[in-house]
Amino acid sequence: MASHPFLLLLLLLAAALFVLSDAKLTLNYYNASCPQIHDIISNVVTTKQINSPTTAAGVLRLFFHDCFVSGCDASVLISTNAFNKAERDADINLSLPGDAFDAVIRAKTSLELQCPGVVSCSDILAVATRDLVSMLGGPFYPVRLGRKDSLTSSATIVERNLDRPNASLDQIISHFASKGFTIRELVALSGAHTVGFSHCNEYADRIFNFNDGGPLAFDPTMNPKFAQALQKACANFIKDPGKFDNMYYQNLLKGMGLLASDQKMAADPRTAPFVKLYAANQSAFFEDFAHAMQKVGVYGVKTGKKGEVRRRCDAFNNLSV
Ligand code: HEM
Ligand SMILES: *[C@@H]1O[C@H](CO)[C@@H](O)[C@H](O)[C@H]1NC(C)=O
Ligand SMILES: *[C@@H]1O[C@H](CO)[C@@H](O)[C@H](O)[C@H]1NC(C)=O
Ligand SMILES: *[C@@H]1O[C@H](CO)[C@@H](O)[C@H](O)[C@H]1NC(C)=O
Ligand SMILES: CC(=O)N[C@H]1CO[C@H](CO)[C@@H](O)[C@@H]1O
């Protein structure tokens, strides 16, 4: 079929359009309109991170939740109002930390003073995420700019776009594939879980009363020492901001994965080779993580008239929407 010249032409056109829509984001998008963008964002988020060390992990998660639900368009930053329950108030998102939202809002406030109405909230979130990852010791990667902010934000579409930690690996793999991400990219991106500390309620069912076996019964696939340590840690709900490194993969190999979905990756033959590679070679992890993050960062972006540059990140410019 594809050998038919007309179809071939159509295919080429489609491919060209696909590349072009990506090419609209550029490294120097704000070069003329807001040359201080990188200094301002970096200053604001550095100060925020020093004062609240859980900010970085929160922003990284916020970015992922923004991008995977309707693209990187700051839809996750919109506040719910009387007419609309917004993305951030979907069940799975209620644990997104306030410090992460605050970091973006502070950067926006500062940018509005220097270059009013110019820098989109989605670009701020993308740059802030990169800055914070590298501040924690992770890789530095280029972030292309020119995203527009969404004109909608809806809690109802969140559930089908983000996986729960009790999802099967089949479900997670096919979900990432449906968005164009390979298994290797899934494993690399999951390395984000090297920072931050899951809220205890996310894995309480694995460390307390597992299978109704009594208050201290834990999931037998977990390393017993680790499970017991977690039971202690969770008594106090300790949060550890941590450092960005490949410890996550080393922990998976020891049966010390926090989330059930993570631990499955160490055992499954489709994912285990990458877990082992990244556990053994941090440079390989950083290289793949940096590539995959750039791919996440252009997922479903809106350019031109498909979005707007919001005046404030938590509300659409047209307030009657
Ligand atoms: C593959 C499927 C994934 C699942 C099932 C998942 C699930 C979760 C859950 C349940 C938490 C704990 C939230 C809490 O503390 O209450 C969490 C935390 C986190 N996730 Fe994921 N996640 C996934 C992929 C990703 C990806 C791809 C990224 C980023 C590239 C990411 C970044 C983070 C970060 C940074 C945290 C720590 C947040 C903090 O401590 O404030 N996650 N994730
Ligand atoms: C940004 O603009 C300045 C002039 O305002 C120019 O000298 C510089 O080469 C530009 N940088 C890029 C990356 O385009
Ligand atoms: C996973 O957990 C959610 C609640 O967090 C629940 O609604 C869902 O039914 C669970 N799914 C499976 C497959 O156990
Ligand atoms: C680790 O990975 C990097 C990047 O892919 C590669 O250049 C290097 O050779 C690897 N090191 C080892 C010891 O395999
Ligand atoms: C997945 C997740 O984080 N779910 C939590 C969302 O927030 C509600 C209310 O705080 C919790 O009960 C859920 O466990």
GROMACS .gro file of C-alpha atoms and ligand atoms in nm:
model
  420
    1MET     CA    1   0.000   0.000   0.000
    2ALA     CA    2   0.263   0.252   0.108
    3SER     CA    3   0.441   0.208  -0.223
    4HIS     CA    4   0.159   0.400  -0.394
    5PRO     CA    5   0.317   0.741  -0.469
    6PHE     CA    6   0.022   0.943  -0.338
    7LEU     CA    7   0.009   0.755  -0.010
    8LEU     CA    8   0.384   0.791   0.022
    9LEU     CA    9   0.350   1.166  -0.024
   10LEU     CA   10   0.079   1.176   0.243
   11LEU     CA   11   0.297   0.978   0.481
   12LEU     CA   12   0.589   1.215   0.421
   13LEU     CA   13   0.364   1.516   0.479
   14ALA     CA   14   0.233   1.368   0.803
   15ALA     CA   15   0.586   1.297   0.918
   16ALA     CA   16   0.694   1.651   0.829
   17LEU     CA   17   0.398   1.800   1.018
   18PHE     CA   18   0.480   1.587   1.319
   19VAL     CA   19   0.840   1.708   1.321
   20LEU     CA   20   0.732   2.068   1.263
   21SER     CA   21   0.485   2.070   1.553
   22ASP     CA   22   0.774   1.962   1.773
   23ALA     CA   23   1.010   2.213   1.618
   24LYS     CA   24   0.795   2.501   1.739
   25LEU     CA   25   0.963   2.475   2.077
   26THR     CA   26   1.307   2.635   2.074
   27LEU     CA   27   1.589   2.684   2.320
   28ASN     CA   28   1.596   3.062   2.273
   29TYR     CA   29   1.220   3.126   2.259
   30TYR     CA   30   1.239   3.403   2.522
   31ASN     CA   31   1.576   3.534   2.410
   32ALA     CA   32   1.433   3.870   2.303
   33SER     CA   33   1.118   3.890   2.516
   34CYS     CA   34   1.257   3.776   2.851
   35PRO     CA   35   1.631   3.716   2.847
   36GLN     CA   36   1.644   3.685   3.228
   37ILE     CA   37   1.409   3.385   3.235
   38HIS     CA   38   1.673   3.130   3.338
   39ASP     CA   39   1.829   3.348   3.608
   40ILE     CA   40   1.492   3.433   3.756
   41ILE     CA   41   1.356   3.078   3.767
   42SER     CA   42   1.681   2.937   3.897
   43ASN     CA   43   1.706   3.201   4.174
   44VAL     CA   44   1.349   3.154   4.288
   45VAL     CA   45   1.351   2.775   4.298
   46THR     CA   46   1.693   2.759   4.462
   47THR     CA   47   1.571   2.977   4.747
   48LYS     CA   48   1.252   2.775   4.773
   49GLN     CA   49   1.443   2.444   4.778
   50ILE     CA   50   1.678   2.566   5.052
   51ASN     CA   51   1.385   2.672   5.269
   52SER     CA   52   1.169   2.365   5.190
   53PRO     CA   53   1.384   2.066   5.091
   54THR     CA   54   1.090   1.858   4.970
   55THR     CA   55   1.018   2.110   4.693
   56ALA     CA   56   1.232   1.940   4.426
   57ALA     CA   57   1.066   1.599   4.451
   58GLY     CA   58   0.726   1.766   4.455
   59VAL     CA   59   0.796   1.976   4.144
   60LEU     CA   60   0.929   1.676   3.954
   61ARG     CA   61   0.613   1.480   4.031
   62LEU     CA   62   0.395   1.781   3.951
   63PHE     CA   63   0.563   1.810   3.609
   64PHE     CA   64   0.503   1.442   3.533
   65HIS     CA   65   0.138   1.467   3.640
   66ASP     CA   66   0.094   1.779   3.428
   67CYS     CA   67   0.250   1.630   3.115
   68PHE     CA   68   0.087   1.287   3.124
   69VAL     CA   69  -0.261   1.437   3.163
   70SER     CA   70  -0.344   1.632   2.844
   71GLY     CA   71   0.018   1.733   2.777
   72CYS     CA   72   0.265   1.975   2.938
   73ASP     CA   73   0.026   2.268   2.956
   74ALA     CA   74   0.007   2.370   3.324
   75SER     CA   75  -0.346   2.227   3.343
   76VAL     CA   76  -0.247   2.077   3.679
   77LEU     CA   77  -0.191   2.426   3.825
   78ILE     CA   78  -0.550   2.548   3.776
   79SER     CA   79  -0.758   2.584   4.092
   80THR     CA   80  -1.102   2.437   4.121
   81ASN     CA   81  -1.386   2.690   4.118
   82ALA     CA   82  -1.763   2.680   4.155
   83PHE     CA   83  -1.806   2.570   3.792
   84ASN     CA   84  -1.523   2.325   3.746
   85LYS     CA   85  -1.339   2.057   3.947
   86ALA     CA   86  -0.982   2.095   3.819
   87GLU     CA   87  -0.711   1.837   3.753
   88ARG     CA   88  -0.522   1.902   4.074
   89ASP     CA   89  -0.822   1.797   4.281
   90ALA     CA   90  -0.850   1.450   4.131
   91ASP     CA   91  -0.805   1.188   4.401
   92ILE     CA   92  -0.463   1.072   4.285
   93ASN     CA   93  -0.334   1.429   4.293
   94LEU     CA   94  -0.442   1.532   4.639
   95SER     CA   95  -0.102   1.429   4.772
   96LEU     CA   96   0.083   1.668   4.538
   97PRO     CA   97   0.266   1.897   4.779
   98GLY     CA   98   0.174   2.263   4.815
   99ASP     CA   99   0.541   2.361   4.810
  100ALA     CA  100   0.564   2.243   4.449
  101PHE     CA  101   0.277   2.468   4.338
  102ASP     CA  102   0.424   2.750   4.543
  103ALA     CA  103   0.763   2.723   4.369
  104VAL     CA  104   0.602   2.777   4.027
  105ILE     CA  105   0.380   3.059   4.151
  106ARG     CA  106   0.677   3.241   4.305
  107ALA     CA  107   0.874   3.212   3.982
  108LYS     CA  108   0.574   3.343   3.788
  109THR     CA  109   0.534   3.641   4.024
  110SER     CA  110   0.898   3.729   3.979
  111LEU     CA  111   0.884   3.689   3.599
  112GLU     CA  112   0.569   3.902   3.575
  113LEU     CA  113   0.763   4.191   3.731
  114GLN     CA  114   1.044   4.167   3.473
  115CYS     CA  115   0.857   4.058   3.160
  116PRO     CA  116   0.481   4.082   3.215
  117GLY     CA  117   0.254   3.846   3.023
  118VAL     CA  118   0.539   3.673   2.843
  119VAL     CA  119   0.646   3.345   3.005
  120SER     CA  120   0.393   3.059   3.018
  121CYS     CA  121   0.334   2.862   3.336
  122SER     CA  122   0.401   2.537   3.150
  123ASP     CA  123   0.748   2.661   3.047
  124ILE     CA  124   0.816   2.770   3.407
  125LEU     CA  125   0.725   2.422   3.535
  126ALA     CA  126   0.951   2.255   3.274
  127VAL     CA  127   1.251   2.477   3.354
  128ALA     CA  128   1.197   2.463   3.732
  129THR     CA  129   1.189   2.082   3.715
  130ARG     CA  130   1.517   2.067   3.522
  131ASP     CA  131   1.684   2.316   3.758
  132LEU     CA  132   1.575   2.126   4.069
  133VAL     CA  133   1.676   1.784   3.932
  134SER     CA  134   2.024   1.914   3.861
  135MET     CA  135   2.037   2.092   4.198
  136LEU     CA  136   1.981   1.754   4.369
  137GLY     CA  137   2.279   1.612   4.182
  138GLY     CA  138   2.087   1.477   3.881
  139PRO     CA  139   2.162   1.542   3.513
  140PHE     CA  140   2.130   1.883   3.348
  141TYR     CA  141   1.951   1.878   3.013
  142PRO     CA  142   1.834   2.146   2.768
  143VAL     CA  143   1.467   2.251   2.790
  144ARG     CA  144   1.305   2.378   2.472
  145LEU     CA  145   1.050   2.654   2.527
  146GLY     CA  146   0.734   2.803   2.378
  147ARG     CA  147   0.462   2.595   2.545
  148LYS     CA  148   0.125   2.764   2.586
  149ASP     CA  149  -0.097   2.710   2.889
  150SER     CA  150  -0.416   2.509   2.863
  151LEU     CA  151  -0.765   2.655   2.832
  152THR     CA  152  -0.915   2.362   3.024
  153SER     CA  153  -0.840   2.151   3.330
  154SER     CA  154  -1.060   1.866   3.436
  155ALA     CA  155  -1.037   1.621   3.725
  156THR     CA  156  -1.234   1.357   3.538
  157ILE     CA  157  -0.961   1.274   3.283
  158VAL     CA  158  -0.684   1.225   3.539
  159GLU     CA  159  -0.756   0.870   3.650
  160ARG     CA  160  -0.721   0.717   3.303
  161ASN     CA  161  -0.392   0.900   3.237
  162LEU     CA  162  -0.192   0.819   3.551
  163ASP     CA  163  -0.120   0.476   3.694
  164ARG     CA  164  -0.185   0.374   4.052
  165PRO     CA  165   0.094   0.187   4.232
  166ASN     CA  166  -0.128  -0.123   4.243
  167ALA     CA  167  -0.147  -0.137   3.860
  168SER     CA  168   0.009  -0.440   3.692
  169LEU     CA  169   0.333  -0.397   3.499
  170ASP     CA  170   0.143  -0.494   3.184
  171GLN     CA  171  -0.094  -0.205   3.241
  172ILE     CA  172   0.187   0.041   3.310
  173ILE     CA  173   0.394  -0.071   3.010
  174SER     CA  174   0.101  -0.050   2.771
  175HIS     CA  175  -0.006   0.283   2.912
  176PHE     CA  176   0.341   0.432   2.857
  177ALA     CA  177   0.353   0.272   2.510
  178SER     CA  178   0.021   0.435   2.422
  179LYS     CA  179   0.185   0.770   2.491
  180GLY     CA  180   0.489   0.677   2.283
  181PHE     CA  181   0.729   0.578   2.562
  182THR     CA  182   0.943   0.265   2.545
  183ILE     CA  183   1.001   0.019   2.828
  184ARG     CA  184   1.354   0.152   2.863
  185GLU     CA  185   1.216   0.506   2.900
  186LEU     CA  186   0.961   0.387   3.155
  187VAL     CA  187   1.235   0.233   3.368
  188ALA     CA  188   1.456   0.543   3.334
  189LEU     CA  189   1.172   0.781   3.424
  190SER     CA  190   1.077   0.571   3.725
  191GLY     CA  191   1.422   0.658   3.859
  192ALA     CA  192   1.256   0.985   3.958
  193HIS     CA  193   1.145   0.788   4.262
  194THR     CA  194   1.502   0.809   4.387
  195VAL     CA  195   1.399   1.145   4.536
  196GLY     CA  196   1.122   1.225   4.775
  197PHE     CA  197   0.951   0.978   4.996
  198SER     CA  198   0.617   0.828   4.916
  199HIS     CA  199   0.354   0.905   5.166
  200CYS     CA  200   0.313   0.616   5.397
  201ASN     CA  201  -0.051   0.572   5.303
  202GLU     CA  202   0.061   0.465   4.955
  203TYR     CA  203   0.223   0.146   5.077
  204ALA     CA  204   0.068   0.106   5.419
  205ASP     CA  205  -0.121  -0.197   5.282
  206ARG     CA  206   0.215  -0.367   5.214
  207ILE     CA  207   0.368  -0.310   5.557
  208PHE     CA  208   0.072  -0.317   5.794
  209ASN     CA  209  -0.181  -0.600   5.827
  210PHE     CA  210  -0.083  -0.754   5.493
  211ASN     CA  211  -0.350  -1.007   5.385
  212ASP     CA  212  -0.514  -0.955   5.725
  213GLY     CA  213  -0.218  -1.130   5.886
  214GLY     CA  214  -0.207  -0.904   6.191
  215PRO     CA  215  -0.102  -0.542   6.252
  216LEU     CA  216   0.267  -0.594   6.167
  217ALA     CA  217   0.226  -0.844   5.882
  218PHE     CA  218   0.407  -0.723   5.569
  219ASP     CA  219   0.424  -0.825   5.203
  220PRO     CA  220   0.663  -1.127   5.189
  221THR     CA  221   0.817  -1.008   4.859
  222MET     CA  222   0.971  -0.720   5.055
  223ASN     CA  223   1.305  -0.741   5.226
  224PRO     CA  224   1.203  -0.809   5.591
  225LYS     CA  225   1.453  -0.565   5.740
  226PHE     CA  226   1.332  -0.297   5.504
  227ALA     CA  227   0.968  -0.367   5.580
  228GLN     CA  228   1.037  -0.341   5.952
  229ALA     CA  229   1.232  -0.019   5.903
  230LEU     CA  230   0.942   0.122   5.704
  231GLN     CA  231   0.697   0.027   5.974
  232LYS     CA  232   0.904   0.236   6.212
  233ALA     CA  233   0.948   0.523   5.968
  234CYS     CA  234   0.580   0.528   5.888
  235ALA     CA  235   0.489   0.550   6.252
  236ASN     CA  236   0.618   0.906   6.222
  237PHE     CA  237   0.551   0.969   5.852
  238ILE     CA  238   0.906   1.082   5.794
  239LYS     CA  239   0.984   1.245   5.460
  240ASP     CA  240   1.333   1.226   5.318
  241PRO     CA  241   1.403   1.459   5.028
  242GLY     CA  242   1.719   1.274   4.932
  243LYS     CA  243   1.964   1.311   4.651
  244PHE     CA  244   1.918   1.237   4.282
  245ASP     CA  245   2.124   0.925   4.209
  246ASN     CA  246   2.081   0.560   4.105
  247MET     CA  247   2.016   0.435   4.460
  248TYR     CA  248   1.656   0.366   4.360
  249TYR     CA  249   1.766   0.087   4.122
  250GLN     CA  250   2.012  -0.056   4.373
  251ASN     CA  251   1.729  -0.065   4.626
  252LEU     CA  252   1.496  -0.241   4.381
  253LEU     CA  253   1.754  -0.517   4.339
  254LYS     CA  254   1.758  -0.561   4.718
  255GLY     CA  255   1.378  -0.584   4.738
  256MET     CA  256   1.359  -0.237   4.885
  257GLY     CA  257   1.125  -0.072   4.637
  258LEU     CA  258   0.872   0.151   4.807
  259LEU     CA  259   0.589   0.116   4.558
  260ALA     CA  260   0.462  -0.225   4.445
  261SER     CA  261   0.472  -0.101   4.084
  262ASP     CA  262   0.842  -0.018   4.120
  263GLN     CA  263   0.938  -0.346   4.281
  264LYS     CA  264   0.779  -0.542   3.995
  265MET     CA  265   1.027  -0.384   3.753
  266ALA     CA  266   1.319  -0.561   3.920
  267ALA     CA  267   1.166  -0.905   3.862
  268ASP     CA  268   1.004  -0.879   3.519
  269PRO     CA  269   1.230  -0.989   3.229
  270ARG     CA  270   1.117  -0.692   3.017
  271THR     CA  271   1.233  -0.433   3.269
  272ALA     CA  272   1.494  -0.608   3.485
  273PRO     CA  273   1.782  -0.562   3.236
  274PHE     CA  274   1.740  -0.184   3.256
  275VAL     CA  275   1.708  -0.189   3.635
  276LYS     CA  276   2.037  -0.379   3.649
  277LEU     CA  277   2.204  -0.149   3.397
  278TYR     CA  278   2.107   0.166   3.587
  279ALA     CA  279   2.194   0.013   3.926
  280ALA     CA  280   2.543  -0.061   3.795
  281ASN     CA  281   2.600   0.251   3.588
  282GLN     CA  282   2.475   0.588   3.707
  283SER     CA  283   2.597   0.764   3.390
  284ALA     CA  284   2.379   0.537   3.180
  285PHE     CA  285   2.083   0.623   3.403
  286PHE     CA  286   2.150   0.997   3.386
  287GLU     CA  287   2.187   0.989   3.008
  288ASP     CA  288   1.861   0.797   2.959
  289PHE     CA  289   1.674   0.997   3.222
  290ALA     CA  290   1.778   1.326   3.059
  291HIS     CA  291   1.661   1.206   2.717
  292ALA     CA  292   1.333   1.072   2.851
  293MET     CA  293   1.261   1.392   3.045
  294GLN     CA  294   1.304   1.597   2.728
  295LYS     CA  295   1.055   1.365   2.562
  296VAL     CA  296   0.808   1.399   2.851
  297GLY     CA  297   0.855   1.775   2.826
  298VAL     CA  298   0.728   1.797   2.468
  299TYR     CA  299   0.445   1.549   2.518
  300GLY     CA  300   0.114   1.703   2.404
  301VAL     CA  301   0.241   2.060   2.416
  302LYS     CA  302   0.016   2.337   2.287
  303THR     CA  303   0.161   2.614   2.074
  304GLY     CA  304   0.021   2.915   1.890
  305LYS     CA  305  -0.351   2.970   1.936
  306LYS     CA  306  -0.404   2.633   2.106
  307GLY     CA  307  -0.332   2.792   2.442
  308GLU     CA  308  -0.249   3.114   2.620
  309VAL     CA  309   0.016   3.267   2.843
  310ARG     CA  310  -0.169   3.281   3.172
  311ARG     CA  311  -0.142   3.595   3.382
  312ARG     CA  312  -0.158   3.380   3.694
  313CYS     CA  313  -0.083   3.012   3.694
  314ASP     CA  314  -0.385   2.899   3.894
  315ALA     CA  315  -0.654   3.062   3.677
  316PHE     CA  316  -0.744   3.099   3.308
  317ASN     CA  317  -0.715   3.454   3.171
  318ASN     CA  318  -1.084   3.446   3.084
  319LEU     CA  319  -1.216   3.411   3.437
  320SER     CA  320  -1.573   3.332   3.330
  321VAL     CA  321  -1.464   2.990   3.196
  322HEM     C1  322   0.516   0.443   3.643
  322HEM     C2  323   0.416   0.478   3.713
  322HEM     C3  324   0.422   0.562   3.836
  322HEM     C4  325   0.349   0.540   3.948
  322HEM     C5  326   0.250   0.426   3.972
  322HEM     C6  327   0.382   0.644   4.043
  322HEM     C7  328   0.326   0.656   4.168
  322HEM     C8  329   0.373   0.740   4.266
  322HEM     C9  330   0.321   0.744   4.400
  322HEM    C10  331   0.205   0.663   4.452
  322HEM    C11  332   0.395   0.834   4.469
  322HEM    C12  333   0.383   0.866   4.616
  322HEM    C13  334   0.304   0.991   4.634
  322HEM    C14  335   0.298   1.030   4.776
  322HEM     O1  336   0.403   1.052   4.838
  322HEM     O2  337   0.188   1.036   4.827
  322HEM    C15  338   0.493   0.888   4.379
  322HEM    C16  339   0.586   0.982   4.413
  322HEM    C17  340   0.667   1.045   4.322
  322HEM     N1  341   0.666   1.026   4.185
  322HEM    FE1  342   0.574   0.875   4.088
  322HEM     N2  343   0.475   0.726   3.988
  322HEM    C18  344   0.503   0.682   3.862
  322HEM    C19  345   0.591   0.740   3.773
  322HEM    C20  346   0.660   0.859   3.796
  322HEM    C21  347   0.736   0.931   3.698
  322HEM    C22  348   0.751   0.890   3.551
  322HEM    C23  349   0.789   1.040   3.761
  322HEM    C24  350   0.875   1.153   3.706
  322HEM    C25  351   0.946   1.149   3.597
  322HEM    C26  352   0.749   1.034   3.899
  322HEM    C27  353   0.788   1.122   3.998
  322HEM    C28  354   0.760   1.109   4.131
  322HEM    C29  355   0.828   1.182   4.237
  322HEM    C30  356   0.941   1.281   4.220
  322HEM    C31  357   0.769   1.142   4.358
  322HEM    C32  358   0.804   1.193   4.499
  322HEM    C33  359   0.716   1.310   4.529
  322HEM    C34  360   0.738   1.368   4.668
  322HEM     O3  361   0.806   1.308   4.751
  322HEM     O4  362   0.682   1.476   4.694
  322HEM     N3  363   0.668   0.925   3.916
  322HEM     N4  364   0.476   0.831   4.255
  323LIG     C1  365   1.996   3.603   2.178
  323LIG     O1  366   1.985   3.737   2.135
  323LIG     C2  367   2.106   3.808   2.137
  323LIG     C3  368   2.075   3.949   2.097
  323LIG     O2  369   1.968   3.997   2.171
  323LIG     C4  370   2.208   3.744   2.044
  323LIG     O3  371   2.331   3.810   2.053
  323LIG     C5  372   2.227   3.598   2.085
  323LIG     O4  373   2.310   3.533   1.992
  323LIG     C6  374   2.092   3.527   2.089
  323LIG     N1  375   2.112   3.394   2.137
  323LIG     C7  376   2.056   3.291   2.079
  323LIG     C8  377   2.084   3.158   2.143
  323LIG     O5  378   1.986   3.299   1.981
  324LIG     C1  379  -0.604   0.015   4.321
  324LIG     O1  380  -0.629   0.110   4.423
  324LIG     C2  381  -0.737   0.198   4.397
  324LIG     C3  382  -0.746   0.296   4.511
  324LIG     O2  383  -0.623   0.358   4.533
  324LIG     C4  384  -0.867   0.115   4.383
  324LIG     O3  385  -0.973   0.203   4.350
  324LIG     C5  386  -0.850   0.012   4.274
  324LIG     O4  387  -0.964  -0.072   4.269
  324LIG     C6  388  -0.726  -0.075   4.297
  324LIG     N1  389  -0.705  -0.159   4.183
  324LIG     C7  390  -0.669  -0.285   4.193
  324LIG     C8  391  -0.644  -0.357   4.065
  324LIG     O5  392  -0.655  -0.341   4.302
  325LIG     C1  393   2.821   0.355   3.162
  325LIG     O1  394   2.734   0.419   3.073
  325LIG     C2  395   2.798   0.521   2.999
  325LIG     C3  396   2.689   0.597   2.925
  325LIG     O2  397   2.608   0.514   2.850
  325LIG     C4  398   2.900   0.455   2.907
  325LIG     O3  399   2.964   0.555   2.830
  325LIG     C5  400   3.002   0.383   2.992
  325LIG     O4  401   3.091   0.312   2.909
  325LIG     C6  402   2.934   0.286   3.087
  325LIG     N1  403   3.032   0.236   3.182
  325LIG     C7  404   3.050   0.107   3.204
  325LIG     C8  405   3.152   0.072   3.308
  325LIG     O5  406   2.989   0.022   3.143
  326LIG     C1  407  -0.313   0.812   4.511
  326LIG     C2  408  -0.334   0.907   4.623
  326LIG     O1  409  -0.246   0.985   4.655
  326LIG     N1  410  -0.450   0.901   4.682
  326LIG     C3  411  -0.482   0.985   4.794
  326LIG     C4  412  -0.545   1.112   4.748
  326LIG     O2  413  -0.584   1.191   4.854
  326LIG     C5  414  -0.680   1.129   4.937
  326LIG     C6  415  -0.725   1.230   5.040
  326LIG     O3  416  -0.615   1.295   5.096
  326LIG     C7  417  -0.622   1.002   4.999
  326LIG     O4  418  -0.719   0.937   5.078
  326LIG     C8  419  -0.576   0.909   4.888
  326LIG     O5  420  -0.510   0.797   4.940
   0.00000   0.00000   0.00000
